[in-house]
Amino acid sequence: MTQRLHLVFGGELVDPTKTVFKDPEKIHVVGIFPDYKTAYNAWKAEAQRTVDDAHTRYFIAHIHRLRDEAAAASPTEELGL
């Protein structure tokens, strides 16, 4: 079975209509999860916990989409860096 990792993170936004974090150093990393369902449950818990703060948003990033193992490696990876 292929592993499909997901990252849940969030924090305070500059403007609730945009996705720009007010202070990227204060981004709350909830965790990395092995599947979407688990990530969704973690996202939902954090979103509900911060529901009264319109400037705080949480997101799910599909880490498994960032890298295609079938694609050729970048020159940096080939150098072992």
Short mmCIF file of N, CA, C and O in Angstrom, two decimals:
data_model
loop_
_atom_site.label_atom_id
_atom_site.label_comp_id
_atom_site.label_asym_id
_atom_site.label_seq_id
_atom_site.Cartn_x
_atom_site.Cartn_y
_atom_site.Cartn_z
N MET A 1 0.84 -1.19 0.00
CA MET A 1 0.00 0.00 0.00
C MET A 1 0.88 1.25 0.00
O MET A 1 1.83 1.36 0.76
N THR A 2 0.56 2.19 -0.86
CA THR A 2 1.30 3.44 -0.95
C THR A 2 0.97 4.33 0.24
O THR A 2 -0.19 4.48 0.61
N GLN A 3 2.00 4.90 0.82
CA GLN A 3 1.80 5.81 1.95
C GLN A 3 1.49 7.20 1.41
O GLN A 3 2.17 7.70 0.53
N ARG A 4 0.45 7.81 1.95
CA ARG A 4 0.05 9.15 1.51
C ARG A 4 0.07 10.09 2.71
O ARG A 4 -0.92 10.27 3.40
N LEU A 5 1.25 10.68 2.94
CA LEU A 5 1.43 11.53 4.11
C LEU A 5 0.77 12.89 3.93
O LEU A 5 0.74 13.45 2.84
N HIS A 6 0.25 13.41 5.05
CA HIS A 6 -0.41 14.72 5.08
C HIS A 6 0.10 15.50 6.27
O HIS A 6 0.26 14.96 7.36
N LEU A 7 0.32 16.80 6.06
CA LEU A 7 0.78 17.71 7.11
C LEU A 7 -0.37 18.63 7.49
O LEU A 7 -1.01 19.22 6.62
N VAL A 8 -0.63 18.75 8.79
CA VAL A 8 -1.64 19.69 9.28
C VAL A 8 -0.91 20.81 10.01
O VAL A 8 -0.08 20.56 10.88
N PHE A 9 -1.20 22.05 9.61
CA PHE A 9 -0.54 23.21 10.20
C PHE A 9 -1.48 24.40 10.14
O PHE A 9 -2.46 24.41 9.40
N GLY A 10 -1.16 25.43 10.92
CA GLY A 10 -1.99 26.63 10.88
C GLY A 10 -1.42 27.72 11.74
O GLY A 10 -0.36 27.57 12.36
N GLY A 11 -2.13 28.81 11.78
CA GLY A 11 -1.70 29.95 12.58
C GLY A 11 -2.51 31.18 12.25
O GLY A 11 -3.51 31.12 11.53
N GLU A 12 -2.05 32.29 12.78
CA GLU A 12 -2.75 33.55 12.59
C GLU A 12 -2.43 34.14 11.23
O GLU A 12 -1.27 34.25 10.84
N LEU A 13 -3.47 34.56 10.52
CA LEU A 13 -3.32 35.16 9.20
C LEU A 13 -3.35 36.68 9.30
O LEU A 13 -3.95 37.24 10.21
N VAL A 14 -2.71 37.34 8.35
CA VAL A 14 -2.73 38.80 8.28
C VAL A 14 -4.16 39.27 8.02
O VAL A 14 -4.65 40.22 8.62
N ASP A 15 -4.84 38.57 7.11
CA ASP A 15 -6.19 38.92 6.69
C ASP A 15 -6.95 37.59 6.51
O ASP A 15 -6.47 36.70 5.80
N PRO A 16 -8.13 37.45 7.12
CA PRO A 16 -8.85 36.17 7.02
C PRO A 16 -9.30 35.80 5.60
O PRO A 16 -9.66 34.67 5.36
N THR A 17 -9.22 36.74 4.66
CA THR A 17 -9.59 36.42 3.28
C THR A 17 -8.40 35.98 2.44
O THR A 17 -8.55 35.67 1.26
N LYS A 18 -7.22 35.96 3.05
CA LYS A 18 -6.00 35.55 2.34
C LYS A 18 -5.31 34.42 3.10
O LYS A 18 -5.71 34.07 4.20
N THR A 19 -4.25 33.87 2.54
CA THR A 19 -3.53 32.79 3.20
C THR A 19 -2.09 33.19 3.51
O THR A 19 -1.16 32.41 3.34
N VAL A 20 -1.91 34.42 4.00
CA VAL A 20 -0.60 34.92 4.38
C VAL A 20 -0.53 34.93 5.90
O VAL A 20 -1.35 35.57 6.57
N PHE A 21 0.46 34.22 6.45
CA PHE A 21 0.60 34.14 7.90
C PHE A 21 1.19 35.43 8.46
O PHE A 21 2.11 36.00 7.88
N LYS A 22 0.66 35.87 9.59
CA LYS A 22 1.14 37.07 10.25
C LYS A 22 2.59 36.92 10.69
O LYS A 22 3.41 37.81 10.51
N ASP A 23 2.91 35.78 11.28
CA ASP A 23 4.28 35.50 11.74
C ASP A 23 4.60 34.04 11.42
O ASP A 23 4.26 33.14 12.20
N PRO A 24 5.27 33.78 10.28
CA PRO A 24 5.57 32.41 9.89
C PRO A 24 6.35 31.61 10.95
O PRO A 24 6.26 30.39 10.99
N GLU A 25 7.10 32.29 11.81
CA GLU A 25 7.85 31.59 12.85
C GLU A 25 6.93 31.02 13.93
O GLU A 25 7.34 30.16 14.70
N LYS A 26 5.69 31.48 13.96
CA LYS A 26 4.74 31.00 14.96
C LYS A 26 3.71 30.04 14.38
O LYS A 26 2.68 29.79 14.99
N ILE A 27 3.98 29.50 13.19
CA ILE A 27 3.06 28.53 12.60
C ILE A 27 3.02 27.29 13.50
O ILE A 27 4.06 26.77 13.90
N HIS A 28 1.82 26.87 13.79
CA HIS A 28 1.61 25.69 14.64
C HIS A 28 1.56 24.44 13.75
O HIS A 28 0.66 24.29 12.93
N VAL A 29 2.56 23.59 13.88
CA VAL A 29 2.58 22.33 13.15
C VAL A 29 1.90 21.29 14.04
O VAL A 29 2.43 20.92 15.08
N VAL A 30 0.73 20.87 13.61
CA VAL A 30 -0.03 19.88 14.37
C VAL A 30 0.63 18.52 14.24
O VAL A 30 0.78 17.80 15.22
N GLY A 31 1.03 18.17 13.03
CA GLY A 31 1.71 16.90 12.82
C GLY A 31 1.62 16.39 11.40
O GLY A 31 0.98 16.98 10.55
N ILE A 32 2.30 15.28 11.18
CA ILE A 32 2.26 14.57 9.90
C ILE A 32 1.48 13.30 10.13
O ILE A 32 1.73 12.56 11.09
N PHE A 33 0.54 13.02 9.22
CA PHE A 33 -0.38 11.91 9.40
C PHE A 33 -0.31 10.95 8.21
O PHE A 33 -0.05 11.37 7.09
N PRO A 34 -0.56 9.66 8.45
CA PRO A 34 -0.37 8.64 7.42
C PRO A 34 -1.46 8.59 6.35
O PRO A 34 -1.28 7.95 5.32
N ASP A 35 -2.59 9.26 6.58
CA ASP A 35 -3.66 9.23 5.60
C ASP A 35 -4.54 10.47 5.77
O ASP A 35 -4.46 11.18 6.76
N TYR A 36 -5.38 10.72 4.79
CA TYR A 36 -6.21 11.92 4.80
C TYR A 36 -7.21 11.91 5.95
O TYR A 36 -7.43 12.94 6.57
N LYS A 37 -7.80 10.78 6.22
CA LYS A 37 -8.81 10.71 7.28
C LYS A 37 -8.24 11.14 8.63
O LYS A 37 -8.85 11.93 9.35
N THR A 38 -7.07 10.65 8.97
CA THR A 38 -6.43 11.01 10.23
C THR A 38 -6.06 12.49 10.24
O THR A 38 -6.25 13.20 11.23
N ALA A 39 -5.54 12.98 9.11
CA ALA A 39 -5.18 14.39 8.99
C ALA A 39 -6.43 15.26 9.11
O ALA A 39 -6.41 16.29 9.79
N TYR A 40 -7.50 14.85 8.48
CA TYR A 40 -8.75 15.60 8.54
C TYR A 40 -9.25 15.70 9.98
O TYR A 40 -9.68 16.77 10.42
N ASN A 41 -9.19 14.61 10.71
CA ASN A 41 -9.64 14.63 12.11
C ASN A 41 -8.79 15.59 12.95
O ASN A 41 -9.32 16.31 13.79
N ALA A 42 -7.49 15.61 12.72
CA ALA A 42 -6.60 16.53 13.44
C ALA A 42 -6.89 17.97 13.03
O ALA A 42 -6.95 18.87 13.88
N TRP A 43 -7.09 18.20 11.73
CA TRP A 43 -7.42 19.54 11.25
C TRP A 43 -8.73 20.02 11.86
O TRP A 43 -8.82 21.16 12.34
N LYS A 44 -9.73 19.16 11.86
CA LYS A 44 -11.04 19.53 12.39
C LYS A 44 -10.96 19.89 13.88
O LYS A 44 -11.56 20.87 14.32
N ALA A 45 -10.20 19.14 14.65
CA ALA A 45 -10.04 19.41 16.08
C ALA A 45 -9.41 20.79 16.30
O ALA A 45 -9.87 21.56 17.15
N GLU A 46 -8.36 21.12 15.52
CA GLU A 46 -7.71 22.42 15.66
C GLU A 46 -8.62 23.54 15.17
O GLU A 46 -8.69 24.61 15.78
N ALA A 47 -9.32 23.31 14.07
CA ALA A 47 -10.22 24.33 13.53
C ALA A 47 -11.35 24.62 14.52
O ALA A 47 -11.71 25.78 14.73
N GLN A 48 -11.88 23.59 15.15
CA GLN A 48 -12.94 23.79 16.14
C GLN A 48 -12.41 24.48 17.40
O GLN A 48 -13.09 25.29 17.99
N ARG A 49 -11.19 24.17 17.78
CA ARG A 49 -10.58 24.76 18.96
C ARG A 49 -10.39 26.27 18.78
O ARG A 49 -10.47 27.04 19.73
N THR A 50 -10.16 26.70 17.55
CA THR A 50 -9.88 28.11 17.27
C THR A 50 -11.03 28.79 16.52
O THR A 50 -10.84 29.85 15.93
N VAL A 51 -12.21 28.23 16.58
CA VAL A 51 -13.35 28.73 15.80
C VAL A 51 -13.69 30.18 16.12
O VAL A 51 -14.19 30.91 15.25
N ASP A 52 -13.43 30.65 17.31
CA ASP A 52 -13.78 32.02 17.69
C ASP A 52 -12.76 33.06 17.20
O ASP A 52 -13.00 34.26 17.34
N ASP A 53 -11.66 32.62 16.65
CA ASP A 53 -10.63 33.53 16.15
C ASP A 53 -10.65 33.50 14.62
O ASP A 53 -10.10 32.59 14.00
N ALA A 54 -11.25 34.52 14.03
CA ALA A 54 -11.42 34.57 12.57
C ALA A 54 -10.08 34.64 11.82
O ALA A 54 -10.02 34.29 10.65
N HIS A 55 -9.03 35.08 12.49
CA HIS A 55 -7.73 35.22 11.83
C HIS A 55 -6.88 33.95 11.90
O HIS A 55 -5.80 33.90 11.33
N THR A 56 -7.34 32.95 12.61
CA THR A 56 -6.57 31.72 12.73
C THR A 56 -7.17 30.66 11.80
O THR A 56 -8.36 30.41 11.83
N ARG A 57 -6.31 30.07 10.97
CA ARG A 57 -6.73 29.06 10.01
C ARG A 57 -5.80 27.87 10.06
O ARG A 57 -4.60 28.02 10.29
N TYR A 58 -6.33 26.70 9.82
CA TYR A 58 -5.53 25.48 9.71
C TYR A 58 -5.71 24.88 8.33
O TYR A 58 -6.76 25.04 7.70
N PHE A 59 -4.67 24.21 7.86
CA PHE A 59 -4.63 23.66 6.52
C PHE A 59 -4.13 22.22 6.54
O PHE A 59 -3.42 21.82 7.45
N ILE A 60 -4.48 21.49 5.48
CA ILE A 60 -3.95 20.14 5.26
C ILE A 60 -3.12 20.21 3.99
O ILE A 60 -3.62 20.58 2.93
N ALA A 61 -1.84 19.87 4.09
CA ALA A 61 -0.96 19.81 2.92
C ALA A 61 -0.75 18.34 2.55
O ALA A 61 -0.43 17.52 3.41
N HIS A 62 -0.93 18.04 1.30
CA HIS A 62 -0.77 16.67 0.80
C HIS A 62 0.71 16.45 0.46
O HIS A 62 1.14 16.67 -0.67
N ILE A 63 1.46 16.01 1.44
CA ILE A 63 2.90 15.83 1.26
C ILE A 63 3.20 14.83 0.15
O ILE A 63 4.15 14.99 -0.62
N HIS A 64 2.36 13.82 0.02
CA HIS A 64 2.60 12.79 -0.99
C HIS A 64 2.55 13.36 -2.40
O HIS A 64 3.10 12.78 -3.34
N ARG A 65 1.95 14.53 -2.59
CA ARG A 65 1.89 15.15 -3.91
C ARG A 65 3.14 15.97 -4.24
O ARG A 65 3.34 16.38 -5.37
N LEU A 66 3.96 16.21 -3.24
CA LEU A 66 5.15 17.04 -3.45
C LEU A 66 6.26 16.29 -4.17
O LEU A 66 7.16 16.90 -4.73
N ARG A 67 6.24 14.98 -4.10
CA ARG A 67 7.33 14.21 -4.69
C ARG A 67 6.79 13.03 -5.46
O ARG A 67 6.05 12.22 -4.94
N ASP A 68 7.20 12.94 -6.69
CA ASP A 68 6.83 11.82 -7.54
C ASP A 68 8.05 10.93 -7.68
O ASP A 68 9.02 11.31 -8.33
N GLU A 69 8.03 9.79 -7.04
CA GLU A 69 9.19 8.89 -7.05
C GLU A 69 9.55 8.41 -8.45
O GLU A 69 10.67 8.01 -8.69
N ALA A 70 8.61 8.46 -9.38
CA ALA A 70 8.89 8.01 -10.73
C ALA A 70 9.63 9.07 -11.55
O ALA A 70 10.24 8.77 -12.56
N ALA A 71 9.59 10.31 -11.09
CA ALA A 71 10.25 11.41 -11.81
C ALA A 71 11.75 11.37 -11.57
O ALA A 71 12.22 10.90 -10.53
N ALA A 72 12.48 11.89 -12.53
CA ALA A 72 13.94 11.94 -12.38
C ALA A 72 14.33 12.85 -11.22
O ALA A 72 13.63 13.81 -10.92
N ALA A 73 15.43 12.53 -10.59
CA ALA A 73 15.92 13.33 -9.45
C ALA A 73 16.46 14.67 -9.95
O ALA A 73 16.91 14.79 -11.07
N SER A 74 16.40 15.67 -9.07
CA SER A 74 16.96 16.96 -9.43
C SER A 74 18.48 16.86 -9.39
O SER A 74 19.03 15.97 -8.78
N PRO A 75 19.18 17.81 -10.03
CA PRO A 75 20.65 17.78 -10.01
C PRO A 75 21.21 17.81 -8.59
O PRO A 75 22.21 17.17 -8.31
N THR A 76 20.56 18.53 -7.69
CA THR A 76 21.01 18.59 -6.30
C THR A 76 20.94 17.23 -5.63
O THR A 76 21.86 16.79 -4.95
N GLU A 77 19.83 16.53 -5.86
CA GLU A 77 19.67 15.18 -5.28
C GLU A 77 20.71 14.22 -5.84
O GLU A 77 21.24 13.39 -5.12
N GLU A 78 21.01 14.35 -7.12
CA GLU A 78 22.00 13.47 -7.72
C GLU A 78 23.38 13.68 -7.15
O GLU A 78 24.21 12.78 -7.13
N LEU A 79 23.66 14.89 -6.66
CA LEU A 79 24.95 15.19 -6.05
C LEU A 79 25.00 14.72 -4.60
O LEU A 79 26.05 14.74 -3.97
N GLY A 80 23.85 14.32 -4.08
CA GLY A 80 23.80 13.86 -2.69
C GLY A 80 23.72 15.01 -1.70
O GLY A 80 24.04 14.84 -0.53
N LEU A 81 23.29 16.19 -2.13
CA LEU A 81 23.19 17.35 -1.26
C LEU A 81 21.80 17.49 -0.70
O LEU A 81 20.86 17.10 -1.19
#
